[in-house]
mmCIF file of C-alpha atoms in Angstrom:
data_model
loop_
_atom_site.group_PDB
_atom_site.id
_atom_site.type_symbol
_atom_site.label_atom_id
_atom_site.label_comp_id
_atom_site.label_asym_id
_atom_site.label_seq_id
_atom_site.Cartn_x
_atom_site.Cartn_y
_atom_site.Cartn_z
ATOM 1 C CA UNK A 124 -8.957 -3.592 56.660
ATOM 2 C CA UNK A 125 -7.635 -7.098 56.052
ATOM 3 C CA UNK A 126 -4.245 -7.331 54.324
ATOM 4 C CA UNK A 127 -4.071 -8.912 50.892
ATOM 5 C CA UNK A 128 -3.372 -12.652 51.007
ATOM 6 C CA UNK A 129 -3.380 -13.218 47.224
ATOM 7 C CA UNK A 130 -1.524 -13.697 45.030
ATOM 8 C CA UNK A 131 0.610 -16.079 47.051
ATOM 9 C CA UNK A 132 4.318 -15.237 47.089
ATOM 10 C CA UNK A 133 6.654 -17.913 45.751
ATOM 11 C CA UNK A 134 10.372 -18.255 45.308
ATOM 12 C CA UNK A 135 11.893 -20.280 42.461
ATOM 13 C CA UNK A 136 14.032 -23.343 43.082
ATOM 14 C CA UNK A 137 15.729 -23.410 39.655
ATOM 15 C CA UNK A 138 18.247 -20.604 40.281
ATOM 16 C CA UNK A 139 20.044 -23.368 42.150
ATOM 17 C CA UNK A 140 20.337 -25.345 38.901
ATOM 18 C CA UNK A 141 20.046 -23.138 35.799
ATOM 19 C CA UNK A 142 23.403 -21.819 34.625
ATOM 20 C CA UNK A 143 25.224 -24.109 37.054
ATOM 21 C CA UNK A 144 27.264 -27.211 36.353
ATOM 22 C CA UNK A 145 30.757 -28.285 35.224
ATOM 23 C CA UNK A 146 31.256 -25.160 33.111
ATOM 24 C CA UNK A 147 30.057 -22.796 35.831
ATOM 25 C CA UNK A 148 29.339 -23.025 39.568
ATOM 26 C CA UNK A 149 28.113 -26.120 41.455
ATOM 27 C CA UNK A 150 24.353 -26.578 41.667
ATOM 28 C CA UNK A 151 22.604 -25.731 44.924
ATOM 29 C CA UNK A 152 20.431 -28.617 46.128
ATOM 30 C CA UNK A 153 16.680 -28.460 46.575
ATOM 31 C CA UNK A 154 16.916 -28.828 50.366
ATOM 32 C CA UNK A 155 19.076 -25.706 50.563
ATOM 33 C CA UNK A 156 16.808 -23.754 48.208
ATOM 34 C CA UNK A 157 13.769 -24.677 50.310
ATOM 35 C CA UNK A 158 15.616 -23.710 53.492
ATOM 36 C CA UNK A 159 16.653 -20.318 52.081
ATOM 37 C CA UNK A 160 13.068 -19.670 50.997
ATOM 38 C CA UNK A 161 11.535 -20.720 54.300
ATOM 39 C CA UNK A 162 13.966 -18.637 56.362
ATOM 40 C CA UNK A 163 13.207 -15.346 54.619
ATOM 41 C CA UNK A 164 10.940 -13.033 56.611
ATOM 42 C CA UNK A 165 9.946 -9.359 56.442
ATOM 43 C CA UNK A 166 7.831 -7.878 59.246
ATOM 44 C CA UNK A 167 6.362 -11.273 60.010
ATOM 45 C CA UNK A 168 5.536 -12.086 56.373
ATOM 46 C CA UNK A 169 7.148 -15.144 54.774
ATOM 47 C CA UNK A 170 7.127 -16.810 51.363
ATOM 48 C CA UNK A 171 4.038 -18.946 50.763
ATOM 49 C CA UNK A 172 5.689 -21.476 48.482
ATOM 50 C CA UNK A 173 8.185 -22.285 45.758
ATOM 51 C CA UNK A 174 8.079 -23.207 42.078
ATOM 52 C CA UNK A 175 9.908 -26.394 41.197
ATOM 53 C CA UNK A 176 12.417 -27.502 38.566
ATOM 54 C CA UNK A 177 11.612 -31.134 37.749
ATOM 55 C CA UNK A 178 15.098 -32.236 36.760
ATOM 56 C CA UNK A 179 18.118 -33.479 38.624
ATOM 57 C CA UNK A 180 19.622 -32.583 40.984
ATOM 58 C CA UNK A 181 16.339 -31.176 42.331
ATOM 59 C CA UNK A 182 13.762 -33.766 41.292
ATOM 60 C CA UNK A 183 14.278 -36.496 38.720
ATOM 61 C CA UNK A 184 11.658 -36.268 35.969
ATOM 62 C CA UNK A 185 11.223 -40.041 36.353
ATOM 63 C CA UNK A 186 10.885 -39.862 40.138
ATOM 64 C CA UNK A 187 8.678 -42.539 41.699
ATOM 65 C CA UNK A 188 5.744 -41.827 43.967
ATOM 66 C CA UNK A 189 7.755 -42.074 47.177
ATOM 67 C CA UNK A 190 10.304 -39.523 45.951
ATOM 68 C CA UNK A 191 7.545 -37.100 44.999
ATOM 69 C CA UNK A 192 6.001 -37.606 48.441
ATOM 70 C CA UNK A 193 9.358 -36.659 49.961
ATOM 71 C CA UNK A 194 9.320 -33.340 48.111
ATOM 72 C CA UNK A 195 5.761 -32.728 49.284
ATOM 73 C CA UNK A 196 6.738 -33.547 52.861
ATOM 74 C CA UNK A 197 9.688 -31.139 52.712
ATOM 75 C CA UNK A 198 7.396 -28.346 51.532
ATOM 76 C CA UNK A 199 4.748 -29.062 54.170
ATOM 77 C CA UNK A 200 7.398 -29.207 56.919
ATOM 78 C CA UNK A 201 8.403 -25.643 56.044
ATOM 79 C CA UNK A 202 4.792 -24.454 55.665
ATOM 80 C CA UNK A 203 5.293 -23.960 51.939
ATOM 81 C CA UNK A 204 3.217 -24.931 48.921
ATOM 82 C CA UNK A 205 4.472 -25.985 45.488
ATOM 83 C CA UNK A 206 3.359 -23.981 42.472
ATOM 84 C CA UNK A 207 4.384 -24.081 38.817
ATOM 85 C CA UNK A 208 6.758 -26.741 37.508
ATOM 86 C CA UNK A 209 9.472 -26.296 34.891
ATOM 87 C CA UNK A 210 9.420 -29.204 32.411
ATOM 88 C CA UNK A 211 12.950 -30.117 31.222
ATOM 89 C CA UNK A 212 12.170 -30.130 27.507
ATOM 90 C CA UNK A 213 15.750 -29.586 26.306
ATOM 91 C CA UNK A 214 17.872 -32.128 24.453
ATOM 92 C CA UNK A 215 20.466 -32.328 27.213
ATOM 93 C CA UNK A 216 17.850 -33.318 29.769
ATOM 94 C CA UNK A 217 15.905 -35.882 27.755
ATOM 95 C CA UNK A 218 13.749 -33.613 25.610
ATOM 96 C CA UNK A 219 14.278 -32.188 22.157
ATOM 97 C CA UNK A 220 13.640 -29.256 19.873
ATOM 98 C CA UNK A 221 9.962 -28.423 19.420
ATOM 99 C CA UNK A 222 10.711 -27.865 15.710
ATOM 100 C CA UNK A 223 13.157 -30.749 15.390
ATOM 101 C CA UNK A 224 12.878 -34.259 14.000
ATOM 102 C CA UNK A 225 9.854 -36.406 14.732
ATOM 103 C CA UNK A 226 11.802 -38.186 17.473
ATOM 104 C CA UNK A 227 12.931 -34.905 19.047
ATOM 105 C CA UNK A 228 9.386 -33.622 19.101
ATOM 106 C CA UNK A 229 8.167 -36.877 20.635
ATOM 107 C CA UNK A 230 10.784 -36.530 23.361
ATOM 108 C CA UNK A 231 9.610 -32.962 24.000
ATOM 109 C CA UNK A 232 6.009 -34.094 24.493
ATOM 110 C CA UNK A 233 7.117 -37.021 26.646
ATOM 111 C CA UNK A 234 8.959 -34.686 29.004
ATOM 112 C CA UNK A 235 5.841 -32.542 29.321
ATOM 113 C CA UNK A 236 3.784 -35.625 30.099
ATOM 114 C CA UNK A 237 6.227 -36.677 32.813
ATOM 115 C CA UNK A 238 6.146 -33.187 34.356
ATOM 116 C CA UNK A 239 2.347 -33.244 34.302
ATOM 117 C CA UNK A 240 2.373 -36.589 36.117
ATOM 118 C CA UNK A 241 4.475 -35.062 38.877
ATOM 119 C CA UNK A 242 2.282 -31.971 38.962
ATOM 120 C CA UNK A 243 -0.893 -33.997 39.347
ATOM 121 C CA UNK A 244 0.693 -36.150 42.044
ATOM 122 C CA UNK A 245 1.617 -33.037 44.022
ATOM 123 C CA UNK A 246 -1.933 -31.744 43.609
ATOM 124 C CA UNK A 247 -3.336 -35.036 44.834
ATOM 125 C CA UNK A 248 -1.017 -34.836 47.853
ATOM 126 C CA UNK A 249 -2.571 -31.468 48.720
ATOM 127 C CA UNK A 250 0.622 -29.444 48.473
ATOM 128 C CA UNK A 251 0.092 -27.831 45.064
ATOM 129 C CA UNK A 252 -3.140 -25.786 45.032
ATOM 130 C CA UNK A 253 -2.294 -23.899 41.834
ATOM 131 C CA UNK A 254 0.303 -23.479 39.112
ATOM 132 C CA UNK A 255 1.100 -24.524 35.557
ATOM 133 C CA UNK A 256 3.748 -26.432 33.610
ATOM 134 C CA UNK A 257 6.328 -24.102 32.074
ATOM 135 C CA UNK A 258 7.789 -24.864 28.622
ATOM 136 C CA UNK A 259 9.839 -23.248 25.875
ATOM 137 C CA UNK A 260 10.685 -24.196 22.282
ATOM 138 C CA UNK A 261 14.063 -25.756 23.149
ATOM 139 C CA UNK A 262 15.700 -24.211 20.081
ATOM 140 C CA UNK A 263 17.690 -21.049 19.346
ATOM 141 C CA UNK A 264 16.431 -18.029 17.331
ATOM 142 C CA UNK A 265 19.015 -18.461 14.551
ATOM 143 C CA UNK A 266 17.829 -21.989 13.770
ATOM 144 C CA UNK A 267 14.215 -20.841 13.862
ATOM 145 C CA UNK A 268 14.937 -17.986 11.451
ATOM 146 C CA UNK A 269 16.021 -20.381 8.685
ATOM 147 C CA UNK A 270 12.327 -21.049 7.994
ATOM 148 C CA UNK A 271 10.216 -18.759 10.147
ATOM 149 C CA UNK A 272 6.816 -19.873 8.863
ATOM 150 C CA UNK A 273 7.560 -23.582 8.691
ATOM 151 C CA UNK A 274 9.353 -23.696 12.017
ATOM 152 C CA UNK A 275 6.585 -21.766 13.787
ATOM 153 C CA UNK A 276 4.105 -24.311 12.455
ATOM 154 C CA UNK A 277 6.242 -27.158 13.796
ATOM 155 C CA UNK A 278 6.591 -25.530 17.214
ATOM 156 C CA UNK A 279 2.846 -24.895 17.333
ATOM 157 C CA UNK A 280 2.133 -28.514 16.393
ATOM 158 C CA UNK A 281 4.461 -29.783 19.138
ATOM 159 C CA UNK A 282 2.890 -27.424 21.660
ATOM 160 C CA UNK A 283 -0.576 -28.611 20.565
ATOM 161 C CA UNK A 284 0.350 -32.221 21.194
ATOM 162 C CA UNK A 285 1.844 -31.256 24.539
ATOM 163 C CA UNK A 286 -1.318 -29.332 25.447
ATOM 164 C CA UNK A 287 -3.469 -32.358 24.655
ATOM 165 C CA UNK A 288 -1.297 -34.504 26.918
ATOM 166 C CA UNK A 289 -1.384 -31.864 29.661
ATOM 167 C CA UNK A 290 -5.174 -31.652 29.470
ATOM 168 C CA UNK A 291 -5.375 -35.327 30.423
ATOM 169 C CA UNK A 292 -3.720 -34.384 33.728
ATOM 170 C CA UNK A 293 -5.751 -31.206 34.261
ATOM 171 C CA UNK A 294 -2.723 -29.013 33.546
ATOM 172 C CA UNK A 295 -2.099 -25.881 31.492
ATOM 173 C CA UNK A 296 1.153 -25.032 29.732
ATOM 174 C CA UNK A 297 2.846 -21.637 29.978
ATOM 175 C CA UNK A 298 5.246 -20.763 27.150
ATOM 176 C CA UNK A 299 8.072 -18.647 28.496
ATOM 177 C CA UNK A 300 8.791 -15.379 26.731
ATOM 178 C CA UNK A 301 12.560 -15.331 26.640
ATOM 179 C CA UNK A 302 14.833 -13.912 23.935
ATOM 180 C CA UNK A 303 16.975 -17.055 23.719
ATOM 181 C CA UNK A 304 14.157 -19.381 22.537
ATOM 182 C CA UNK A 305 13.327 -19.529 18.841
ATOM 183 C CA UNK A 306 9.739 -18.647 18.000
ATOM 184 C CA UNK A 307 9.424 -16.955 21.390
ATOM 185 C CA UNK A 308 12.239 -14.393 21.191
ATOM 186 C CA UNK A 309 10.172 -11.367 20.122
ATOM 187 C CA UNK A 310 6.835 -10.181 21.466
ATOM 188 C CA UNK A 311 4.992 -10.384 18.137
ATOM 189 C CA UNK A 312 6.691 -13.685 17.340
ATOM 190 C CA UNK A 313 5.607 -15.024 20.727
ATOM 191 C CA UNK A 314 2.056 -13.882 20.085
ATOM 192 C CA UNK A 315 2.026 -15.578 16.665
ATOM 193 C CA UNK A 316 3.219 -18.840 18.194
ATOM 194 C CA UNK A 317 0.586 -18.771 20.936
ATOM 195 C CA UNK A 318 -2.194 -18.031 18.471
ATOM 196 C CA UNK A 319 -1.040 -20.856 16.198
ATOM 197 C CA UNK A 320 -1.277 -23.433 18.996
ATOM 198 C CA UNK A 321 -5.045 -23.021 19.236
ATOM 199 C CA UNK A 322 -5.600 -24.859 22.518
ATOM 200 C CA UNK A 323 -7.479 -23.589 25.592
ATOM 201 C CA UNK A 324 -4.734 -24.716 27.981
ATOM 202 C CA UNK A 325 -1.846 -22.791 26.426
ATOM 203 C CA UNK A 326 -0.760 -19.474 27.864
ATOM 204 C CA UNK A 327 2.135 -17.102 28.379
ATOM 205 C CA UNK A 328 4.644 -17.071 31.206
ATOM 206 C CA UNK A 329 5.776 -13.476 31.674
ATOM 207 C CA UNK A 330 9.037 -12.705 33.439
ATOM 208 C CA UNK A 331 9.710 -9.025 34.073
ATOM 209 C CA UNK A 332 13.442 -9.393 33.407
ATOM 210 C CA UNK A 333 12.965 -11.245 30.131
ATOM 211 C CA UNK A 334 10.052 -9.252 28.749
ATOM 212 C CA UNK A 335 11.962 -5.995 29.293
ATOM 213 C CA UNK A 336 14.340 -7.191 26.564
ATOM 214 C CA UNK A 337 11.375 -7.531 24.176
ATOM 215 C CA UNK A 338 11.125 -3.741 24.317
ATOM 216 C CA UNK A 339 14.687 -3.431 23.047
ATOM 217 C CA UNK A 340 14.338 -5.909 20.197
ATOM 218 C CA UNK A 341 17.171 -8.179 21.338
ATOM 219 C CA UNK A 342 17.356 -11.042 18.808
ATOM 220 C CA UNK A 343 14.326 -9.514 16.977
ATOM 221 C CA UNK A 344 15.226 -5.990 15.961
ATOM 222 C CA UNK A 345 12.148 -5.565 13.771
ATOM 223 C CA UNK A 346 9.972 -5.971 16.893
ATOM 224 C CA UNK A 347 11.743 -3.287 18.923
ATOM 225 C CA UNK A 348 9.354 -0.995 20.816
ATOM 226 C CA UNK A 349 11.784 1.462 22.411
ATOM 227 C CA UNK A 350 14.132 3.464 20.138
ATOM 228 C CA UNK A 351 17.843 2.631 19.737
ATOM 229 C CA UNK A 352 20.048 4.187 22.439
ATOM 230 C CA UNK A 353 16.981 4.580 24.636
ATOM 231 C CA UNK A 354 17.412 6.928 27.580
ATOM 232 C CA UNK A 355 16.348 4.926 30.626
ATOM 233 C CA UNK A 356 15.630 8.161 32.475
ATOM 234 C CA UNK A 357 12.652 8.653 30.156
ATOM 235 C CA UNK A 358 10.169 6.993 32.456
ATOM 236 C CA UNK A 359 7.143 8.094 30.438
ATOM 237 C CA UNK A 360 8.406 6.373 27.285
ATOM 238 C CA UNK A 361 9.289 3.218 29.227
ATOM 239 C CA UNK A 362 5.794 3.120 30.706
ATOM 240 C CA UNK A 363 4.211 3.509 27.261
ATOM 241 C CA UNK A 364 6.426 0.729 25.940
ATOM 242 C CA UNK A 365 5.383 -1.578 28.761
ATOM 243 C CA UNK A 366 1.750 -0.726 28.098
ATOM 244 C CA UNK A 367 2.119 -1.676 24.419
ATOM 245 C CA UNK A 368 3.802 -4.946 25.319
ATOM 246 C CA UNK A 369 1.414 -5.986 28.058
ATOM 247 C CA UNK A 370 -1.702 -5.049 26.090
ATOM 248 C CA UNK A 371 -0.694 -7.742 23.587
ATOM 249 C CA UNK A 372 0.536 -10.466 25.934
ATOM 250 C CA UNK A 373 -1.359 -9.889 29.193
ATOM 251 C CA UNK A 374 -4.523 -11.639 27.923
ATOM 252 C CA UNK A 375 -2.395 -14.768 27.421
ATOM 253 C CA UNK A 376 -0.515 -14.552 30.721
ATOM 254 C CA UNK A 377 -1.178 -17.429 33.127
ATOM 255 C CA UNK A 378 2.105 -17.447 35.069
ATOM 256 C CA UNK A 379 4.118 -14.475 36.264
ATOM 257 C CA UNK A 380 7.669 -13.917 37.487
ATOM 258 C CA UNK A 381 8.570 -10.788 39.380
ATOM 259 C CA UNK A 382 12.164 -9.804 38.603
ATOM 260 C CA UNK A 383 14.585 -6.948 37.993
ATOM 261 C CA UNK A 384 16.768 -6.260 34.931
ATOM 262 C CA UNK A 385 19.495 -3.707 34.226
ATOM 263 C CA UNK A 386 18.747 -3.598 30.495
ATOM 264 C CA UNK A 387 21.470 -6.098 29.561
ATOM 265 C CA UNK A 388 21.712 -9.768 28.644
ATOM 266 C CA UNK A 389 23.578 -12.482 30.525
ATOM 267 C CA UNK A 390 24.321 -16.185 30.242
ATOM 268 C CA UNK A 391 26.006 -18.652 32.579
ATOM 269 C CA UNK A 392 27.096 -22.247 32.156
ATOM 270 C CA UNK A 393 25.389 -23.728 29.104
ATOM 271 C CA UNK A 394 22.488 -21.245 29.213
ATOM 272 C CA UNK A 395 22.336 -18.826 26.277
ATOM 273 C CA UNK A 396 22.337 -15.103 26.955
ATOM 274 C CA UNK A 397 18.951 -13.777 27.947
ATOM 275 C CA UNK A 398 17.509 -10.996 30.097
ATOM 276 C CA UNK A 399 19.738 -10.504 33.132
ATOM 277 C CA UNK A 400 18.107 -11.149 36.483
ATOM 278 C CA UNK A 401 19.386 -8.525 38.909
ATOM 279 C CA UNK A 402 19.044 -8.413 42.640
ATOM 280 C CA UNK A 403 15.949 -6.657 43.919
ATOM 281 C CA UNK A 404 18.069 -3.826 45.322
ATOM 282 C CA UNK A 405 20.353 -3.431 42.290
ATOM 283 C CA UNK A 406 20.828 0.339 41.714
ATOM 284 C CA UNK A 407 21.169 -0.325 37.967
ATOM 285 C CA UNK A 408 17.750 -1.953 37.739
ATOM 286 C CA UNK A 409 15.593 -0.324 35.074
ATOM 287 C CA UNK A 410 12.212 -1.364 36.457
ATOM 288 C CA UNK A 411 10.148 0.042 39.286
ATOM 289 C CA UNK A 412 9.307 -3.503 40.338
ATOM 290 C CA UNK A 413 6.043 -2.972 42.225
ATOM 291 C CA UNK A 414 4.674 -0.343 39.838
ATOM 292 C CA UNK A 415 5.671 -2.167 36.652
ATOM 293 C CA UNK A 416 4.276 -5.487 37.859
ATOM 294 C CA UNK A 417 0.911 -3.783 37.667
ATOM 295 C CA UNK A 418 1.076 -3.675 33.868
ATOM 296 C CA UNK A 419 0.829 -7.471 33.951
ATOM 297 C CA UNK A 420 -1.493 -7.871 36.934
ATOM 298 C CA UNK A 421 -4.074 -5.236 35.973
ATOM 299 C CA UNK A 422 -5.921 -4.717 32.693
ATOM 300 C CA UNK A 423 -5.904 -1.513 30.629
ATOM 301 C CA UNK A 424 -8.592 -0.082 32.944
ATOM 302 C CA UNK A 425 -6.602 -0.828 36.071
ATOM 303 C CA UNK A 426 -8.784 -3.753 37.117
ATOM 304 C CA UNK A 427 -7.033 -6.761 38.642
ATOM 305 C CA UNK A 428 -7.108 -9.766 36.302
ATOM 306 C CA UNK A 429 -6.678 -12.390 39.075
ATOM 307 C CA UNK A 430 -5.711 -14.901 36.379
ATOM 308 C CA UNK A 431 -3.218 -16.686 38.624
ATOM 309 C CA UNK A 432 -3.196 -17.328 42.354
ATOM 310 C CA UNK A 433 0.548 -16.982 42.910
ATOM 311 C CA UNK A 434 3.485 -14.976 41.616
ATOM 312 C CA UNK A 435 7.108 -16.092 41.694
ATOM 313 C CA UNK A 436 10.447 -14.345 42.040
ATOM 314 C CA UNK A 437 13.031 -15.484 39.499
ATOM 315 C CA UNK A 438 16.705 -15.019 40.394
ATOM 316 C CA UNK A 439 17.961 -17.221 37.586
ATOM 317 C CA UNK A 440 21.776 -17.219 37.206
ATOM 318 C CA UNK A 441 22.405 -15.372 40.458
ATOM 319 C CA UNK A 442 25.923 -16.278 41.684
ATOM 320 C CA UNK A 443 25.997 -18.859 44.461
ATOM 321 C CA UNK A 444 27.517 -16.468 46.980
ATOM 322 C CA UNK A 445 24.593 -14.098 46.398
ATOM 323 C CA UNK A 446 22.020 -16.861 46.829
ATOM 324 C CA UNK A 447 23.546 -18.052 50.078
ATOM 325 C CA UNK A 448 23.048 -14.645 51.730
ATOM 326 C CA UNK A 449 19.803 -14.306 53.740
ATOM 327 C CA UNK A 450 19.671 -10.587 52.846
ATOM 328 C CA UNK A 451 19.188 -11.509 49.181
ATOM 329 C CA UNK A 452 15.935 -13.337 49.917
ATOM 330 C CA UNK A 453 14.692 -10.806 52.450
ATOM 331 C CA UNK A 454 15.178 -8.006 49.889
ATOM 332 C CA UNK A 455 13.325 -10.081 47.304
ATOM 333 C CA UNK A 456 10.493 -10.925 49.690
ATOM 334 C CA UNK A 457 10.194 -7.238 50.552
ATOM 335 C CA UNK A 458 9.635 -6.405 46.868
ATOM 336 C CA UNK A 459 7.133 -9.241 46.493
ATOM 337 C CA UNK A 460 5.177 -7.904 49.455
ATOM 338 C CA UNK A 461 5.068 -4.458 47.815
ATOM 339 C CA UNK A 462 3.666 -6.043 44.629
ATOM 340 C CA UNK A 463 0.919 -7.792 46.607
ATOM 341 C CA UNK A 464 0.099 -4.655 48.574
ATOM 342 C CA UNK A 465 -0.406 -2.721 45.323
ATOM 343 C CA UNK A 466 -1.954 -5.394 43.129
ATOM 344 C CA UNK A 467 -3.277 -8.114 45.410
ATOM 345 C CA UNK A 468 -6.568 -9.038 46.978
ATOM 346 C CA UNK A 469 -8.074 -10.842 49.946
ATOM 347 C CA UNK A 470 -9.843 -14.172 49.863
ATOM 348 C CA UNK A 471 -11.174 -16.168 52.787
ATOM 349 C CA UNK A 472 -9.203 -19.430 53.118
#
């Protein structure tokens, strides 16, 4: 029997950037992140690719064609593909709030357009066979809550405009479900925002560490699924909670991050507190990674959805000393392999 070769297994480059900087640890460059990814190996299996953060110091959003070719060449040299791209839609990186002023919303859409240009260029270079452009609302939940209906409409309008731009490049946009982004910080709120966008190329980017916090109602208590003071030893209740969550958001999911969480929030540098990304082997992790990934990768009847051709590990805000250890990436790759063994498939290539 042939081993599963889909979904492809990707690592993320942005843990080298997100949560780093002057008020935290130094960023880890893209060359080092690619090297760490390429060097990981478990029983002869290696990562197939990496997802890319299109902002400095990894890749300037305004990078010219030659610079983009350099990134493609680096990936090809390590036998890696490029997958989903993170668009830097935040004010500090040239974007703006999706529910902000007209100028802020224009800047948001412009950043998406620039990311789509890079994405299409990488596709044309033959190094990016699949993937989406990842976005968020670039605003905090407290600001959103000042006018929930009006602000959701503004976010949806901005996302619509961004979707129309993305469609011109043959791209889809994945809105990240993370408790620190207004209009996306609760599972029902996220669903309302997605439905309001009303575009065929909008979808949900599920991250196992972030979506676990949806169950606990962090930043959206009225959308809590699990009871207060939940006993994490109650595996049956956790499974039912995950089933409720994924039944609502799985149909929208077009990008997926495998991750672990210990049930707490964490922030580093300028990044607001959100679901903590734990190491794959963390004994405090609340998820059975391979089993629980199946709630997102299979429908309610247990049938594989095959809605995306790669999955990505997210180790966002891991300390630098952790990321520089080869064991970290081998442990992660080992978990990714388990996910593919349980929920993958074979395709002739």
